mmCIF file of C-alpha atoms in Angstrom:
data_model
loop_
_atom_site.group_PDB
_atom_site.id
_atom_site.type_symbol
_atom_site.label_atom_id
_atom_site.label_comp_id
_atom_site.label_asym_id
_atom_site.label_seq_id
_atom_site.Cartn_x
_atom_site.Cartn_y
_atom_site.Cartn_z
ATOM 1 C CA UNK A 19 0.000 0.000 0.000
ATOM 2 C CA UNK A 20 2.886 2.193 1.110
ATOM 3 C CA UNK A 21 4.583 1.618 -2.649
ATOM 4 C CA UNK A 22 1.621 2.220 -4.714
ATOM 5 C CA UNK A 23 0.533 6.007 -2.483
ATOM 6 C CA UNK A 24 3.957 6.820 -3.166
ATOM 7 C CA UNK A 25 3.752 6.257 -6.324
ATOM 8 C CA UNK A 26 0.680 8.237 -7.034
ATOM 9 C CA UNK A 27 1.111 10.999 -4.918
ATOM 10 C CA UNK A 28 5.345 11.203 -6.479
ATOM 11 C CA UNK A 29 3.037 11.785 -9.601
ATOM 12 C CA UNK A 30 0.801 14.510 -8.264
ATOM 13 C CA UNK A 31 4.145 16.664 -6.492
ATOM 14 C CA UNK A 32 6.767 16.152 -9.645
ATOM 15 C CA UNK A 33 6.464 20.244 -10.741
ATOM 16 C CA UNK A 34 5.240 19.709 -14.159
ATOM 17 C CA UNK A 35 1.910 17.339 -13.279
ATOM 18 C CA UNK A 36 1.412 20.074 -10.180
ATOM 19 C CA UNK A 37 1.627 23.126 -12.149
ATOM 20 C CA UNK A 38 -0.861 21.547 -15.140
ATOM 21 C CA UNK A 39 -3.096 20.275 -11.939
ATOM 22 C CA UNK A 40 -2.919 24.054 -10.779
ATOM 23 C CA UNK A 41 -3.887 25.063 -14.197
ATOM 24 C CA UNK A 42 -6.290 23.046 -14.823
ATOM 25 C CA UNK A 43 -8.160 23.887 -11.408
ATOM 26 C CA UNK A 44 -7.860 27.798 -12.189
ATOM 27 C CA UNK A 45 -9.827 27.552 -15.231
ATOM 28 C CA UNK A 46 -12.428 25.318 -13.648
ATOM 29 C CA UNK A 47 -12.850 28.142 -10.955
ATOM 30 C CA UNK A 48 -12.274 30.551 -12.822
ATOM 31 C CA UNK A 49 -15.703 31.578 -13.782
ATOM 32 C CA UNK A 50 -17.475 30.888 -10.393
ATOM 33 C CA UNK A 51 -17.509 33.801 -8.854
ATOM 34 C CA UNK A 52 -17.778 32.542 -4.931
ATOM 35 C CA UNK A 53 -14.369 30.715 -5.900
ATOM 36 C CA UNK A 54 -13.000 34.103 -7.438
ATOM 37 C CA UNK A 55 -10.219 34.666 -4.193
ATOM 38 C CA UNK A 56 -9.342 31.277 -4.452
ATOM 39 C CA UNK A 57 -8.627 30.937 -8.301
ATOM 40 C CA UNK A 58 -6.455 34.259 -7.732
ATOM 41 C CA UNK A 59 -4.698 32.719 -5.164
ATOM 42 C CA UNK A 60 -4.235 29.397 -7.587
ATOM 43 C CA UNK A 61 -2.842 32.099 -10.001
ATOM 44 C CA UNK A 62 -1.011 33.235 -8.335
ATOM 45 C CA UNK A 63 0.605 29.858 -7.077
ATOM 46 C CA UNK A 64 1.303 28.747 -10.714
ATOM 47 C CA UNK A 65 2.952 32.160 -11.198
ATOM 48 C CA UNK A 66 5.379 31.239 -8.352
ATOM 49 C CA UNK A 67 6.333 27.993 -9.656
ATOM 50 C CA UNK A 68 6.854 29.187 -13.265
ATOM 51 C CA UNK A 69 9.613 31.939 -12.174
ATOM 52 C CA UNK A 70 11.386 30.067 -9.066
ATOM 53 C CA UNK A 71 10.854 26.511 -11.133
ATOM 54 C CA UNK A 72 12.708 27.856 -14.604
ATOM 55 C CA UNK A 73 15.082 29.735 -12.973
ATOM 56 C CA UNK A 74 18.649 28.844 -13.555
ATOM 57 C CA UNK A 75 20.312 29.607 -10.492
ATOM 58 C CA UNK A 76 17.575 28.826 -7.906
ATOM 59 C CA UNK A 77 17.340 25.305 -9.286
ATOM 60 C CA UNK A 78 20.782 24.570 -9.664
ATOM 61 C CA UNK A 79 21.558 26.008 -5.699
ATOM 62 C CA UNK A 80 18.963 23.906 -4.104
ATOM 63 C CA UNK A 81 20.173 20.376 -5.864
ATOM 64 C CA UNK A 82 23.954 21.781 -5.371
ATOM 65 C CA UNK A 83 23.323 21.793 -1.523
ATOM 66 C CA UNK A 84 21.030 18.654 -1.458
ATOM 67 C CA UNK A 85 24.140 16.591 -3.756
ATOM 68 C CA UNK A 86 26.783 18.128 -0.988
ATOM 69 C CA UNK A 87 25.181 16.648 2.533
ATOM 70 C CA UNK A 88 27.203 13.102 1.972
ATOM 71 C CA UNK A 89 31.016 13.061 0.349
ATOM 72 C CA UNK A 90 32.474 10.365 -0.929
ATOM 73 C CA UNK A 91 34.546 7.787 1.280
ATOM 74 C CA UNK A 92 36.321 5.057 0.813
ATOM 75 C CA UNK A 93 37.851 2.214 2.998
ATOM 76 C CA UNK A 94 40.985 0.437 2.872
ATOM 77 C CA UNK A 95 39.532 -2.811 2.740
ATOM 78 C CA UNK A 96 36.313 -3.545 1.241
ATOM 79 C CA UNK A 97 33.755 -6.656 1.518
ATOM 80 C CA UNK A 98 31.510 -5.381 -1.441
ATOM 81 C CA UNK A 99 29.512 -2.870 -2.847
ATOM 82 C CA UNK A 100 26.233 -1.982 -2.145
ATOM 83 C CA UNK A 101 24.744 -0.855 -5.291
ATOM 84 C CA UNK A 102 21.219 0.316 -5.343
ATOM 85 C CA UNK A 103 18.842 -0.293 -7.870
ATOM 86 C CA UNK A 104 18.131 2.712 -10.615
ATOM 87 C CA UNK A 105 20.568 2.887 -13.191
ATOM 88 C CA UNK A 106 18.846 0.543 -16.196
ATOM 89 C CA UNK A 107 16.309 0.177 -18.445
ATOM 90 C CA UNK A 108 14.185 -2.151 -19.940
ATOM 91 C CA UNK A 109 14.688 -1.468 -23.317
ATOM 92 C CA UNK A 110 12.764 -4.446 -25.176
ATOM 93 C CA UNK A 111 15.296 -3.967 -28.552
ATOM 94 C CA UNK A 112 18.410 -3.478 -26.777
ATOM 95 C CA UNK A 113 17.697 -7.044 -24.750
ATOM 96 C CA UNK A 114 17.138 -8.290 -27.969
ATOM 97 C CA UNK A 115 20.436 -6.795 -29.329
ATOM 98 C CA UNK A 116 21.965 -7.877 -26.039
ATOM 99 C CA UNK A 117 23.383 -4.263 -25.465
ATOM 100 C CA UNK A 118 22.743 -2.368 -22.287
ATOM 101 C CA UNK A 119 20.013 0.376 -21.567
ATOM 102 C CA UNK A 120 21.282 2.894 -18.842
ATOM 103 C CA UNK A 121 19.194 6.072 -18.147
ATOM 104 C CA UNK A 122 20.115 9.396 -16.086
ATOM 105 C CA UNK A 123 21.397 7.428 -13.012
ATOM 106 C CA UNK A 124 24.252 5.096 -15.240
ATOM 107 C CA UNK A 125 27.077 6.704 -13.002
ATOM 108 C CA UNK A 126 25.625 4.131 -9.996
ATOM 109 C CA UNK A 127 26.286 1.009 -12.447
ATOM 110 C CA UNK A 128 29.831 2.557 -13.846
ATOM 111 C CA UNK A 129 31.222 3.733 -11.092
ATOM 112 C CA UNK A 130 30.188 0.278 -8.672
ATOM 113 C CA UNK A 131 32.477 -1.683 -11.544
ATOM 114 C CA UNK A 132 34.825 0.419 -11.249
ATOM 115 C CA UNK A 133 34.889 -0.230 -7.777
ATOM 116 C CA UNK A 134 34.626 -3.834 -8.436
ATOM 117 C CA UNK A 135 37.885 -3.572 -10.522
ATOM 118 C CA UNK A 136 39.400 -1.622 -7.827
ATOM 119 C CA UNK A 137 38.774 -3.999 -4.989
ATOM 120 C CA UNK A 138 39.759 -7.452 -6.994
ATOM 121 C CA UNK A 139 38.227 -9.321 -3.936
ATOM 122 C CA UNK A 140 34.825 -7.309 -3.287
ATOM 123 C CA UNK A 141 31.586 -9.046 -3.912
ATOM 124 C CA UNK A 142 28.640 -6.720 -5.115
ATOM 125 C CA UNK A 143 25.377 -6.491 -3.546
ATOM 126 C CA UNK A 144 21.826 -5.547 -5.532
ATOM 127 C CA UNK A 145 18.071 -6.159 -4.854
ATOM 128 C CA UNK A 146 16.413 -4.146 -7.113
ATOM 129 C CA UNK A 147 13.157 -5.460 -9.215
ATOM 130 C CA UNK A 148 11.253 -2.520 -10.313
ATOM 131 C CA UNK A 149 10.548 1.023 -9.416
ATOM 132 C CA UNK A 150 6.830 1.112 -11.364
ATOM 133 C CA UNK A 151 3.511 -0.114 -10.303
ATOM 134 C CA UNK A 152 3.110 -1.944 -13.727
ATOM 135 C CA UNK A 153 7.061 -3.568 -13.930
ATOM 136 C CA UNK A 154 7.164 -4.361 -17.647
ATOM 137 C CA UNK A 155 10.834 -6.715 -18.919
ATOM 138 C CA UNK A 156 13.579 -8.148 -16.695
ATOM 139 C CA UNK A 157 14.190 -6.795 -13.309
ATOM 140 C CA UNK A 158 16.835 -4.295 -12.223
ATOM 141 C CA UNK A 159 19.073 -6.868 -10.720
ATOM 142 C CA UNK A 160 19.239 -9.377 -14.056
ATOM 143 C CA UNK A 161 20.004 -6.184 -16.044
ATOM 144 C CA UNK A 162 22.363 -5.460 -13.510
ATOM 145 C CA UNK A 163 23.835 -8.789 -13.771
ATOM 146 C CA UNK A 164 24.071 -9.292 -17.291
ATOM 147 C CA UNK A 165 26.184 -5.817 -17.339
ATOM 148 C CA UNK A 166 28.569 -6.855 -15.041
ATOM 149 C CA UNK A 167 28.977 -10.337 -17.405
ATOM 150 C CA UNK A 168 29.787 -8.711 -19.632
ATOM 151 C CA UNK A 169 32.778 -7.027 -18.180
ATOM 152 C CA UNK A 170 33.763 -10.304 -16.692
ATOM 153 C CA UNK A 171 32.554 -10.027 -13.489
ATOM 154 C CA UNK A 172 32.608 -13.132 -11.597
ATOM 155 C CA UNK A 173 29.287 -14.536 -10.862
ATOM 156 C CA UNK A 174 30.503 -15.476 -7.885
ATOM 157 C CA UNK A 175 30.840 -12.360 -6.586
ATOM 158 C CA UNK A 176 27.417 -11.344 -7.099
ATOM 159 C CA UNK A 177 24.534 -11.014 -4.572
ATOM 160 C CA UNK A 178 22.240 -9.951 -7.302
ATOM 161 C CA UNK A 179 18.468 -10.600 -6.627
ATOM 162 C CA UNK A 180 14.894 -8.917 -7.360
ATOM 163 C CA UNK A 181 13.421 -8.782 -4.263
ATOM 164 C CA UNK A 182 12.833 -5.154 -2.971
ATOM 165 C CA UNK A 183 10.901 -2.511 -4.938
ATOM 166 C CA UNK A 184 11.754 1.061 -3.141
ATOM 167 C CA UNK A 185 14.930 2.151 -1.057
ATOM 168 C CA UNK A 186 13.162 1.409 2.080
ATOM 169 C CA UNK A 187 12.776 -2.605 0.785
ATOM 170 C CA UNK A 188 16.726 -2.430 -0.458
ATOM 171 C CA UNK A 189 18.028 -1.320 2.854
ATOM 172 C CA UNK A 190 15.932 -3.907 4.620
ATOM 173 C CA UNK A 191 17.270 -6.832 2.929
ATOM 174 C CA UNK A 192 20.740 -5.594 2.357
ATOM 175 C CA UNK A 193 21.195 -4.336 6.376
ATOM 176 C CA UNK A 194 20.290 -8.254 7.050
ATOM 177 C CA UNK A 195 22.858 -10.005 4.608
ATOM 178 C CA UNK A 196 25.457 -7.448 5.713
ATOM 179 C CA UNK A 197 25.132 -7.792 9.413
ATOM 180 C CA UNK A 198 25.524 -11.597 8.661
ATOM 181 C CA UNK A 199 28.806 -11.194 7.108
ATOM 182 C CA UNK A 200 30.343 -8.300 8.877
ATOM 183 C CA UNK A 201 33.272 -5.821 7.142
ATOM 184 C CA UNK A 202 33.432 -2.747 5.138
ATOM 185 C CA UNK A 203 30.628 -1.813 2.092
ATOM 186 C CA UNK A 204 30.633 0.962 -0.029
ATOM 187 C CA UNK A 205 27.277 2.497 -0.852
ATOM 188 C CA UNK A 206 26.620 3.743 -4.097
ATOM 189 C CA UNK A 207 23.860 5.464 -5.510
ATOM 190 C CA UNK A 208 22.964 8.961 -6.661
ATOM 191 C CA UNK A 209 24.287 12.198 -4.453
ATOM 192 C CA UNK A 210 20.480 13.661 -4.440
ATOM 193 C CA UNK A 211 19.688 10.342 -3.097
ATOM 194 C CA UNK A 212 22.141 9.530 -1.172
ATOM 195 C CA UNK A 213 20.653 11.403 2.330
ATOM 196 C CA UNK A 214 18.048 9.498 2.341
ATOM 197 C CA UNK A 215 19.799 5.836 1.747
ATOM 198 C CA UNK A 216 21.906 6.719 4.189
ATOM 199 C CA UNK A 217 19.003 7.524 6.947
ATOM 200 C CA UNK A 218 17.452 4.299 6.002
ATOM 201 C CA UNK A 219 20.377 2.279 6.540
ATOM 202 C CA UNK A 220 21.330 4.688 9.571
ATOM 203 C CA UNK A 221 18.226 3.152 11.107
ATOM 204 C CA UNK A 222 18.699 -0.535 10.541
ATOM 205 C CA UNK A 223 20.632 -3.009 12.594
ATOM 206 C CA UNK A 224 24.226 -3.636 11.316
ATOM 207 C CA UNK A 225 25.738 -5.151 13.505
ATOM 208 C CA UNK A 226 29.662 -5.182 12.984
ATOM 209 C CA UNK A 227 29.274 -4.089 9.402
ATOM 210 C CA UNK A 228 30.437 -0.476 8.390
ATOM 211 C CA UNK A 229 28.974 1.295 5.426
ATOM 212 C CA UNK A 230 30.962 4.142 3.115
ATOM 213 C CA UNK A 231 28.874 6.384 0.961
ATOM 214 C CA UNK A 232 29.843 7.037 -2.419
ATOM 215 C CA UNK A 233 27.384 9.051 -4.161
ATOM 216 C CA UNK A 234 27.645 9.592 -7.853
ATOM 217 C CA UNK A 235 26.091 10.986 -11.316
ATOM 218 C CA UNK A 236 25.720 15.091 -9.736
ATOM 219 C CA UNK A 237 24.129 17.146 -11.794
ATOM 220 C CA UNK A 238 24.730 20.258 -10.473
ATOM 221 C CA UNK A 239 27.799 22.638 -9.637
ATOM 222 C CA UNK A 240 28.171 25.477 -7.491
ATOM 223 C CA UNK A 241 25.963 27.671 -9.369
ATOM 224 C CA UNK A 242 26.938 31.795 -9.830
ATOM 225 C CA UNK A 243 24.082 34.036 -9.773
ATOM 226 C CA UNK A 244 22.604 34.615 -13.351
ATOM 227 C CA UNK A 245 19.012 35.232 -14.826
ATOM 228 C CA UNK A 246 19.275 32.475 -17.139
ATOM 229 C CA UNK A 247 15.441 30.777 -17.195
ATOM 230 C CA UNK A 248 14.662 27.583 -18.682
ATOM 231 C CA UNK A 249 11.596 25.135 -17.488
ATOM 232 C CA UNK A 250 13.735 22.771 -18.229
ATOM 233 C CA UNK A 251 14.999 23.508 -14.804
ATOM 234 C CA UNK A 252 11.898 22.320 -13.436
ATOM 235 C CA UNK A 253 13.233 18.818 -13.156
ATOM 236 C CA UNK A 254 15.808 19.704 -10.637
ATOM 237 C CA UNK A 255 12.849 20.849 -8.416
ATOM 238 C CA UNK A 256 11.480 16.907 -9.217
ATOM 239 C CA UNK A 257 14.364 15.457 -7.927
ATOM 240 C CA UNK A 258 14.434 17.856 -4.778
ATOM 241 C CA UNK A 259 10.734 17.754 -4.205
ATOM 242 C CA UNK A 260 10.740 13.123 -4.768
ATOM 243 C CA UNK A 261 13.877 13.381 -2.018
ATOM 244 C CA UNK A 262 12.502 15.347 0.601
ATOM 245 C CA UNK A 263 9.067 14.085 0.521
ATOM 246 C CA UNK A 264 10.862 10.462 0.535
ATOM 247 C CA UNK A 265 12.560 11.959 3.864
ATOM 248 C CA UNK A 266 9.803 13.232 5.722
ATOM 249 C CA UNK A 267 7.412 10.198 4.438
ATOM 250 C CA UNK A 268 9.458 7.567 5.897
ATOM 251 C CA UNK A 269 9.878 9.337 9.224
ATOM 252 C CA UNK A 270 6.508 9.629 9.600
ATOM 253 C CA UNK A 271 6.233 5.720 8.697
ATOM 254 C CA UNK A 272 8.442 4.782 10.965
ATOM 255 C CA UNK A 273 10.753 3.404 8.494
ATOM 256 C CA UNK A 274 13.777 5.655 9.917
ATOM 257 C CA UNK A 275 14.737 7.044 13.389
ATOM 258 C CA UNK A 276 15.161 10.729 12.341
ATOM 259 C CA UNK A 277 14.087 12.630 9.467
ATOM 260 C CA UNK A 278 17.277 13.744 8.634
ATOM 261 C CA UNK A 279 20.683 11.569 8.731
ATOM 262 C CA UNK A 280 22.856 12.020 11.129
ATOM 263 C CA UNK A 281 26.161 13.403 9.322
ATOM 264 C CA UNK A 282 28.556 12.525 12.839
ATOM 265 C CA UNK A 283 27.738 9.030 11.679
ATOM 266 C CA UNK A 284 30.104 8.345 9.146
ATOM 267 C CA UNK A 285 30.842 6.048 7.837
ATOM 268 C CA UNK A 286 27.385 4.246 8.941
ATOM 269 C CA UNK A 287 27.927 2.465 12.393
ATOM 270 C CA UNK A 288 31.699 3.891 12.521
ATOM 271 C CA UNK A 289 31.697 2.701 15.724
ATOM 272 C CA UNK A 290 32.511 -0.772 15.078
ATOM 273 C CA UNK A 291 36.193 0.515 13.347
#
């Protein structure tokens, strides 16, 4: 239940469905005159997303900060790699072509074989199936799986499974193999995302694991001040808007002890170096 009012309600808040939403009301109230504050106010709303949602700067400062809260860090020794699900696609011809489909988040699946080249002994972690309420094509972890093949990966060293869903389900299942087999992980996943993985797994049991973050694929630098406008921009305020609510949403579920991680606490459960 929790997936699927995610899902719909991710849909209502991403800043292009809101502002058409907001549109759509005004003109519906636009004509009744007992609704006549109201549809100003609605306006007047749409107005504000339209100039703060385009703008250059504004966009690219917010997702700037957000992609700063976790840095990158990186153990001596390493176990595996936590990789979380997000970085393919079910492409029907390219699985018929046997080629790889990556979308916006391909850093996560680059950079964790890098890592895996780096560390000749790491295993690799993923539990990804799908992210959509109607999963269409193989799951995230046998893309996942065929990509590292192909780069001669050692199936060995894979603990690649579709079993969780969402973040929440990942950091479930992972936290349990992990506190099973002890030693030093590196997370990887998007910087934007990366606060909240690293509250979920801030609030499950490790035991004498320890977890690095390295976040990847940023999309934003320290921005200068300009005027520069572009709705384009508006999908910076997506990824913002999808990361907080995700924050606050799983707080308020219970699925994490604070809303916000704790930033002392790094790496996660650095206590047990």
């Amino acid at each position: 239940m929790f997936f699927v009012l995610s899902k719909i309600i991710g849909f209502i808040i991403d800043p292009i469905h809101f502002i058409l939403i907001l549109t759509i009301t005004y003109l519906l109230l636009i004509k009744a005159k007992i609704f006549k504050a109201f549809s100003r106010f609605i306006l007047l709303l749409i107005s504000i997303c339209l100039v703060f949602g385009g703008s250059d700067y504004f966009s690219n400062y917010f997702l700037w900060k957000l992609e700063q809260t976790i840095p990158v860090q990186i153990p001596e020794k390493v176990e595996g790699i936590i990789l979380l699900g997000g970085s393919f696609q079910a492409i029907k011809t390219a699985i018929k072509l046997n080629q790889t489909s990556l979308n916006g988040s391909a850093e996560r699946a680059v950079e964790t074989l890098h890592l895996l080249n780096q560390y000749s002994a790491s295993k690799v972690i993923s539990v990804a199936n799908s992210g959509l309420l109607n999963p269409y094509g193989p799951s995230d972890a046998k893309l996942a799986k065929e990509f590292f093949k192909k780069f001669k990966i050692n199936e060995n060293r894979m603990n690649i499974v579709p079993l969780a869903n969402n973040t929440f389900q990942e950091s479930v299942i992972i936290s349990d193999y992990i506190s099973q087999v002890g030693g030093n992980w590196i997370l990887v996943t998007s910087a934007s995302h990366m606060p909240r993985a690293v509250n979920l797994f801030q609030s499950r049991d490790l035991n004498g694991a320890v977890i690095y973050t390295y976040p990847t694929d940023y999309s934003a630098d320290d921005p200068i001040f300009s005027l520069g406008y572009h709705l384009g921009n508006l999908g910076n305020y997506s990824k913002l808007i999808h990361e907080y609510i995700g924050l606050v949403a799983y707080r308020l579920t219970g699925r994490t002890k604070k809303i916000w991680p704790n930033l002392e606490n790094l790496p996660i459960n650095k206590t047990n170096l």
